[in-house]
């Protein structure tokens, strides 16, 4: 082979190599663009909103119910597990409630002292969501608002209406010391799944 032919061959190899490199770069950039596009899409709405008083239920029934529903692929929302740093709390909470299909309200001894819990419950009722009440270590007669000046009059009325609606709904009572945890979690999750399936069937028509 003469020197000129060697030079031509090297140039040809160099061109082919450059084309391959740019092709691979283009592929990677396209994949990256697709990833960015996917990342920019809004996540699907939550199926279930878990309304609870953290001091009473965060580390027991609320967390266990979240894990069970998550295992069943029924997207549950639980504030400290579902929110990320930097998000605006009130906006995320209201969006989750507005877009969910079912609410689970866990009533506990300190529930009625929390305006956050009562506000979430009121939103669930105002958005006309199907709500499953769980009476955790409380009776319905224990759930009452005390007008001690902590709530504005307008909010007090709003919270009272929501609370009475929830108390008038058939729920599940549970004693954390004597109750069967496995049975309770199954009953709640089964009912959630049943409601979700009914709603999905209705959407088909």
PDB file of C-alpha atoms in Angstrom:
ATOM      1  CA  UNK A   1       0.000   0.000   0.000  1.00  0.00           C
ATOM      2  CA  UNK A   2       1.383   3.441  -0.908  1.00  0.00           C
ATOM      3  CA  UNK A   3       1.603   6.351   1.483  1.00  0.00           C
ATOM      4  CA  UNK A   4      -1.306   8.218  -0.125  1.00  0.00           C
ATOM      5  CA  UNK A   5      -3.617   5.236   0.287  1.00  0.00           C
ATOM      6  CA  UNK A   6      -2.679   4.938   3.976  1.00  0.00           C
ATOM      7  CA  UNK A   7      -3.508   8.605   4.518  1.00  0.00           C
ATOM      8  CA  UNK A   8      -6.892   8.242   2.802  1.00  0.00           C
ATOM      9  CA  UNK A   9      -7.717   5.147   4.867  1.00  0.00           C
ATOM     10  CA  UNK A  10      -6.820   6.945   8.117  1.00  0.00           C
ATOM     11  CA  UNK A  11      -9.023   9.893   7.163  1.00  0.00           C
ATOM     12  CA  UNK A  12     -11.881   7.523   6.328  1.00  0.00           C
ATOM     13  CA  UNK A  13     -11.518   5.734   9.689  1.00  0.00           C
ATOM     14  CA  UNK A  14     -11.394   9.074  11.479  1.00  0.00           C
ATOM     15  CA  UNK A  15     -14.584  10.247   9.787  1.00  0.00           C
ATOM     16  CA  UNK A  16     -16.394   7.003  10.607  1.00  0.00           C
ATOM     17  CA  UNK A  17     -15.235   7.215  14.235  1.00  0.00           C
ATOM     18  CA  UNK A  18     -16.399  10.839  14.508  1.00  0.00           C
ATOM     19  CA  UNK A  19     -19.802   9.958  13.071  1.00  0.00           C
ATOM     20  CA  UNK A  20     -20.168   7.107  15.574  1.00  0.00           C
ATOM     21  CA  UNK A  21     -19.173   9.325  18.519  1.00  0.00           C
ATOM     22  CA  UNK A  22     -21.641  12.049  17.545  1.00  0.00           C
ATOM     23  CA  UNK A  23     -24.312   9.440  16.954  1.00  0.00           C
ATOM     24  CA  UNK A  24     -23.792   8.062  20.461  1.00  0.00           C
ATOM     25  CA  UNK A  25     -23.768  11.584  21.899  1.00  0.00           C
ATOM     26  CA  UNK A  26     -26.999  12.347  20.091  1.00  0.00           C
ATOM     27  CA  UNK A  27     -28.579   9.211  21.463  1.00  0.00           C
ATOM     28  CA  UNK A  28     -27.516  10.042  25.021  1.00  0.00           C
ATOM     29  CA  UNK A  29     -28.746  13.631  24.675  1.00  0.00           C
ATOM     30  CA  UNK A  30     -32.081  12.443  23.317  1.00  0.00           C
ATOM     31  CA  UNK A  31     -32.477   9.995  26.195  1.00  0.00           C
ATOM     32  CA  UNK A  32     -31.576  12.748  28.654  1.00  0.00           C
ATOM     33  CA  UNK A  33     -34.143  15.060  27.076  1.00  0.00           C
ATOM     34  CA  UNK A  34     -36.790  12.360  27.378  1.00  0.00           C
ATOM     35  CA  UNK A  35     -35.882  11.879  31.043  1.00  0.00           C
ATOM     36  CA  UNK A  36     -36.194  15.605  31.654  1.00  0.00           C
ATOM     37  CA  UNK A  37     -39.533  15.627  29.903  1.00  0.00           C
ATOM     38  CA  UNK A  38     -40.779  12.765  32.054  1.00  0.00           C
ATOM     39  CA  UNK A  39     -39.461  14.428  35.181  1.00  0.00           C
ATOM     40  CA  UNK A  40     -41.364  17.599  34.291  1.00  0.00           C
ATOM     41  CA  UNK A  41     -44.694  15.797  34.034  1.00  0.00           C
ATOM     42  CA  UNK A  42     -47.092  16.012  36.966  1.00  0.00           C
ATOM     43  CA  UNK A  43     -47.244  12.797  39.012  1.00  0.00           C
ATOM     44  CA  UNK A  44     -50.578  10.965  39.058  1.00  0.00           C
ATOM     45  CA  UNK A  45     -52.980  12.035  41.836  1.00  0.00           C
ATOM     46  CA  UNK A  46     -53.090  10.171  45.122  1.00  0.00           C
ATOM     47  CA  UNK A  47     -55.877   7.622  45.539  1.00  0.00           C
ATOM     48  CA  UNK A  48     -56.199   7.884  49.309  1.00  0.00           C
ATOM     49  CA  UNK A  49     -55.688  10.784  51.702  1.00  0.00           C
ATOM     50  CA  UNK A  50     -54.837   9.763  55.274  1.00  0.00           C
ATOM     51  CA  UNK A  51     -56.085  12.413  57.703  1.00  0.00           C
ATOM     52  CA  UNK A  52     -54.523  11.897  61.132  1.00  0.00           C
ATOM     53  CA  UNK A  53     -53.166  13.513  64.303  1.00  0.00           C
ATOM     54  CA  UNK A  54     -49.431  12.924  64.192  1.00  0.00           C
ATOM     55  CA  UNK A  55     -48.792  12.937  67.937  1.00  0.00           C
ATOM     56  CA  UNK A  56     -51.251  10.030  68.368  1.00  0.00           C
ATOM     57  CA  UNK A  57     -50.889   8.005  65.182  1.00  0.00           C
ATOM     58  CA  UNK A  58     -47.811   8.978  63.171  1.00  0.00           C
ATOM     59  CA  UNK A  59     -45.709   6.020  64.301  1.00  0.00           C
ATOM     60  CA  UNK A  60     -48.421   3.373  64.469  1.00  0.00           C
ATOM     61  CA  UNK A  61     -51.759   3.157  62.676  1.00  0.00           C
ATOM     62  CA  UNK A  62     -51.163   5.939  60.133  1.00  0.00           C
ATOM     63  CA  UNK A  63     -47.742   4.630  59.115  1.00  0.00           C
ATOM     64  CA  UNK A  64     -48.925   1.005  59.007  1.00  0.00           C
ATOM     65  CA  UNK A  65     -51.955   1.883  56.900  1.00  0.00           C
ATOM     66  CA  UNK A  66     -49.779   3.896  54.516  1.00  0.00           C
ATOM     67  CA  UNK A  67     -47.394   0.959  54.058  1.00  0.00           C
ATOM     68  CA  UNK A  68     -50.223  -1.486  53.448  1.00  0.00           C
ATOM     69  CA  UNK A  69     -51.954   0.679  50.861  1.00  0.00           C
ATOM     70  CA  UNK A  70     -48.650   1.438  49.187  1.00  0.00           C
ATOM     71  CA  UNK A  71     -47.972  -2.312  49.004  1.00  0.00           C
ATOM     72  CA  UNK A  72     -51.362  -2.726  47.311  1.00  0.00           C
ATOM     73  CA  UNK A  73     -50.345  -0.091  44.727  1.00  0.00           C
ATOM     74  CA  UNK A  74     -53.120   2.250  45.890  1.00  0.00           C
ATOM     75  CA  UNK A  75     -51.278   5.565  46.046  1.00  0.00           C
ATOM     76  CA  UNK A  76     -51.765   6.816  49.620  1.00  0.00           C
ATOM     77  CA  UNK A  77     -50.932  10.317  50.839  1.00  0.00           C
ATOM     78  CA  UNK A  78     -49.462  10.721  54.314  1.00  0.00           C
ATOM     79  CA  UNK A  79     -47.991  14.158  54.920  1.00  0.00           C
ATOM     80  CA  UNK A  80     -44.527  13.341  56.266  1.00  0.00           C
ATOM     81  CA  UNK A  81     -44.056  10.465  53.825  1.00  0.00           C
ATOM     82  CA  UNK A  82     -45.503  12.061  50.692  1.00  0.00           C
ATOM     83  CA  UNK A  83     -44.136  15.610  50.747  1.00  0.00           C
ATOM     84  CA  UNK A  84     -40.655  16.725  49.756  1.00  0.00           C
ATOM     85  CA  UNK A  85     -38.526  19.599  51.127  1.00  0.00           C
ATOM     86  CA  UNK A  86     -39.313  22.935  49.524  1.00  0.00           C
ATOM     87  CA  UNK A  87     -42.961  22.216  48.735  1.00  0.00           C
ATOM     88  CA  UNK A  88     -45.639  24.619  49.965  1.00  0.00           C
ATOM     89  CA  UNK A  89     -47.529  22.649  52.633  1.00  0.00           C
ATOM     90  CA  UNK A  90     -51.028  24.081  52.284  1.00  0.00           C
ATOM     91  CA  UNK A  91     -50.961  23.850  48.496  1.00  0.00           C
ATOM     92  CA  UNK A  92     -49.756  20.237  48.512  1.00  0.00           C
ATOM     93  CA  UNK A  93     -52.326  19.206  51.133  1.00  0.00           C
ATOM     94  CA  UNK A  94     -55.260  20.836  49.342  1.00  0.00           C
ATOM     95  CA  UNK A  95     -54.216  19.426  45.961  1.00  0.00           C
ATOM     96  CA  UNK A  96     -53.883  15.932  47.421  1.00  0.00           C
ATOM     97  CA  UNK A  97     -57.347  16.166  48.988  1.00  0.00           C
ATOM     98  CA  UNK A  98     -58.959  17.729  45.907  1.00  0.00           C
ATOM     99  CA  UNK A  99     -57.591  15.036  43.585  1.00  0.00           C
ATOM    100  CA  UNK A 100     -57.879  11.967  45.833  1.00  0.00           C
ATOM    101  CA  UNK A 101     -60.760   9.513  45.606  1.00  0.00           C
ATOM    102  CA  UNK A 102     -61.053   8.334  49.201  1.00  0.00           C
ATOM    103  CA  UNK A 103     -60.269   9.852  52.566  1.00  0.00           C
ATOM    104  CA  UNK A 104     -59.389   7.897  55.705  1.00  0.00           C
ATOM    105  CA  UNK A 105     -59.947  10.015  58.820  1.00  0.00           C
ATOM    106  CA  UNK A 106     -58.217   8.579  61.895  1.00  0.00           C
ATOM    107  CA  UNK A 107     -59.885  10.085  64.954  1.00  0.00           C
ATOM    108  CA  UNK A 108     -57.720   9.869  68.070  1.00  0.00           C
ATOM    109  CA  UNK A 109     -57.623  11.434  71.574  1.00  0.00           C
ATOM    110  CA  UNK A 110     -55.863  14.641  70.485  1.00  0.00           C
ATOM    111  CA  UNK A 111     -57.506  14.979  67.059  1.00  0.00           C
ATOM    112  CA  UNK A 112     -59.960  17.752  67.881  1.00  0.00           C
ATOM    113  CA  UNK A 113     -57.249  20.014  69.313  1.00  0.00           C
ATOM    114  CA  UNK A 114     -55.574  20.287  65.895  1.00  0.00           C
ATOM    115  CA  UNK A 115     -56.842  22.908  63.469  1.00  0.00           C
ATOM    116  CA  UNK A 116     -54.791  21.222  60.723  1.00  0.00           C
ATOM    117  CA  UNK A 117     -56.630  17.922  61.206  1.00  0.00           C
ATOM    118  CA  UNK A 118     -60.000  19.651  61.281  1.00  0.00           C
ATOM    119  CA  UNK A 119     -59.166  21.761  58.224  1.00  0.00           C
ATOM    120  CA  UNK A 120     -58.225  18.632  56.265  1.00  0.00           C
ATOM    121  CA  UNK A 121     -61.433  16.913  57.374  1.00  0.00           C
ATOM    122  CA  UNK A 122     -63.476  19.947  56.331  1.00  0.00           C
ATOM    123  CA  UNK A 123     -61.794  19.948  52.910  1.00  0.00           C
ATOM    124  CA  UNK A 124     -62.577  16.246  52.450  1.00  0.00           C
ATOM    125  CA  UNK A 125     -66.236  16.932  53.211  1.00  0.00           C
ATOM    126  CA  UNK A 126     -66.392  20.079  51.102  1.00  0.00           C
ATOM    127  CA  UNK A 127     -64.904  18.235  48.136  1.00  0.00           C
ATOM    128  CA  UNK A 128     -67.502  15.525  48.798  1.00  0.00           C
ATOM    129  CA  UNK A 129     -65.003  12.714  49.123  1.00  0.00           C
ATOM    130  CA  UNK A 130     -65.935   9.288  50.381  1.00  0.00           C
ATOM    131  CA  UNK A 131     -64.554   9.203  53.928  1.00  0.00           C
ATOM    132  CA  UNK A 132     -63.856   6.141  56.053  1.00  0.00           C
ATOM    133  CA  UNK A 133     -63.693   7.099  59.750  1.00  0.00           C
ATOM    134  CA  UNK A 134     -61.465   5.144  62.114  1.00  0.00           C
ATOM    135  CA  UNK A 135     -62.129   5.726  65.800  1.00  0.00           C
ATOM    136  CA  UNK A 136     -58.726   5.022  67.293  1.00  0.00           C
ATOM    137  CA  UNK A 137     -58.914   4.794  71.106  1.00  0.00           C
ATOM    138  CA  UNK A 138     -61.935   7.143  71.084  1.00  0.00           C
ATOM    139  CA  UNK A 139     -65.704   6.953  70.926  1.00  0.00           C
ATOM    140  CA  UNK A 140     -67.781   9.202  68.720  1.00  0.00           C
ATOM    141  CA  UNK A 141     -69.092  10.893  71.882  1.00  0.00           C
ATOM    142  CA  UNK A 142     -65.500  11.898  72.741  1.00  0.00           C
ATOM    143  CA  UNK A 143     -65.166  13.931  69.554  1.00  0.00           C
ATOM    144  CA  UNK A 144     -66.286  17.462  70.233  1.00  0.00           C
ATOM    145  CA  UNK A 145     -64.953  20.943  69.678  1.00  0.00           C
ATOM    146  CA  UNK A 146     -64.389  23.220  72.624  1.00  0.00           C
ATOM    147  CA  UNK A 147     -64.890  26.914  71.957  1.00  0.00           C
ATOM    148  CA  UNK A 148     -61.853  28.075  73.897  1.00  0.00           C
ATOM    149  CA  UNK A 149     -61.035  30.936  71.561  1.00  0.00           C
ATOM    150  CA  UNK A 150     -58.431  29.037  69.553  1.00  0.00           C
ATOM    151  CA  UNK A 151     -60.662  28.811  66.466  1.00  0.00           C
ATOM    152  CA  UNK A 152     -62.305  31.793  64.705  1.00  0.00           C
ATOM    153  CA  UNK A 153     -66.105  31.570  64.810  1.00  0.00           C
ATOM    154  CA  UNK A 154     -66.352  30.888  61.070  1.00  0.00           C
ATOM    155  CA  UNK A 155     -63.817  28.070  61.235  1.00  0.00           C
ATOM    156  CA  UNK A 156     -65.424  26.640  64.365  1.00  0.00           C
ATOM    157  CA  UNK A 157     -68.718  26.261  62.517  1.00  0.00           C
ATOM    158  CA  UNK A 158     -66.973  24.795  59.473  1.00  0.00           C
ATOM    159  CA  UNK A 159     -65.080  22.274  61.597  1.00  0.00           C
ATOM    160  CA  UNK A 160     -68.207  21.342  63.585  1.00  0.00           C
ATOM    161  CA  UNK A 161     -70.165  20.584  60.411  1.00  0.00           C
ATOM    162  CA  UNK A 162     -67.359  18.372  59.048  1.00  0.00           C
ATOM    163  CA  UNK A 163     -66.980  16.566  62.372  1.00  0.00           C
ATOM    164  CA  UNK A 164     -70.696  15.845  62.635  1.00  0.00           C
ATOM    165  CA  UNK A 165     -70.750  14.497  59.070  1.00  0.00           C
ATOM    166  CA  UNK A 166     -67.872  12.152  59.895  1.00  0.00           C
ATOM    167  CA  UNK A 167     -69.482  11.026  63.156  1.00  0.00           C
ATOM    168  CA  UNK A 168     -72.644  10.216  61.223  1.00  0.00           C
ATOM    169  CA  UNK A 169     -70.727   7.899  58.888  1.00  0.00           C
ATOM    170  CA  UNK A 170     -70.288   4.206  59.648  1.00  0.00           C
ATOM    171  CA  UNK A 171     -66.685   3.744  60.688  1.00  0.00           C
ATOM    172  CA  UNK A 172     -64.293   1.272  62.271  1.00  0.00           C
ATOM    173  CA  UNK A 173     -63.593   1.402  65.999  1.00  0.00           C
ATOM    174  CA  UNK A 174     -60.242   0.200  67.266  1.00  0.00           C
ATOM    175  CA  UNK A 175     -58.680  -0.230  70.698  1.00  0.00           C
ATOM    176  CA  UNK A 176     -54.897  -0.096  70.293  1.00  0.00           C
ATOM    177  CA  UNK A 177     -54.308  -2.201  73.446  1.00  0.00           C
ATOM    178  CA  UNK A 178     -56.864  -4.946  72.894  1.00  0.00           C
ATOM    179  CA  UNK A 179     -57.564  -4.864  69.181  1.00  0.00           C
ATOM    180  CA  UNK A 180     -56.240  -7.117  66.425  1.00  0.00           C
ATOM    181  CA  UNK A 181     -53.942  -4.878  64.383  1.00  0.00           C
ATOM    182  CA  UNK A 182     -53.727  -7.201  61.414  1.00  0.00           C
ATOM    183  CA  UNK A 183     -57.500  -7.566  61.194  1.00  0.00           C
ATOM    184  CA  UNK A 184     -58.067  -3.809  61.492  1.00  0.00           C
ATOM    185  CA  UNK A 185     -55.557  -2.938  58.765  1.00  0.00           C
ATOM    186  CA  UNK A 186     -57.096  -5.564  56.492  1.00  0.00           C
ATOM    187  CA  UNK A 187     -60.614  -4.261  57.085  1.00  0.00           C
ATOM    188  CA  UNK A 188     -59.644  -0.689  56.332  1.00  0.00           C
ATOM    189  CA  UNK A 189     -57.556  -1.485  53.256  1.00  0.00           C
ATOM    190  CA  UNK A 190     -60.199  -3.892  51.903  1.00  0.00           C
ATOM    191  CA  UNK A 191     -62.823  -1.175  52.212  1.00  0.00           C
ATOM    192  CA  UNK A 192     -60.573   1.383  50.534  1.00  0.00           C
ATOM    193  CA  UNK A 193     -59.902  -0.969  47.623  1.00  0.00           C
ATOM    194  CA  UNK A 194     -63.614  -1.781  47.329  1.00  0.00           C
ATOM    195  CA  UNK A 195     -64.534   1.921  47.094  1.00  0.00           C
ATOM    196  CA  UNK A 196     -61.769   2.615  44.587  1.00  0.00           C
ATOM    197  CA  UNK A 197     -62.916  -0.260  42.385  1.00  0.00           C
ATOM    198  CA  UNK A 198     -66.510   0.980  42.505  1.00  0.00           C
ATOM    199  CA  UNK A 199     -65.399   4.480  41.506  1.00  0.00           C
ATOM    200  CA  UNK A 200     -63.242   3.087  38.690  1.00  0.00           C
ATOM    201  CA  UNK A 201     -66.204   1.079  37.400  1.00  0.00           C
ATOM    202  CA  UNK A 202     -68.406   4.185  37.479  1.00  0.00           C
ATOM    203  CA  UNK A 203     -65.829   6.124  35.434  1.00  0.00           C
ATOM    204  CA  UNK A 204     -66.058   3.515  32.670  1.00  0.00           C
ATOM    205  CA  UNK A 205     -69.696   4.423  31.986  1.00  0.00           C
TER     206      UNK A 205
END
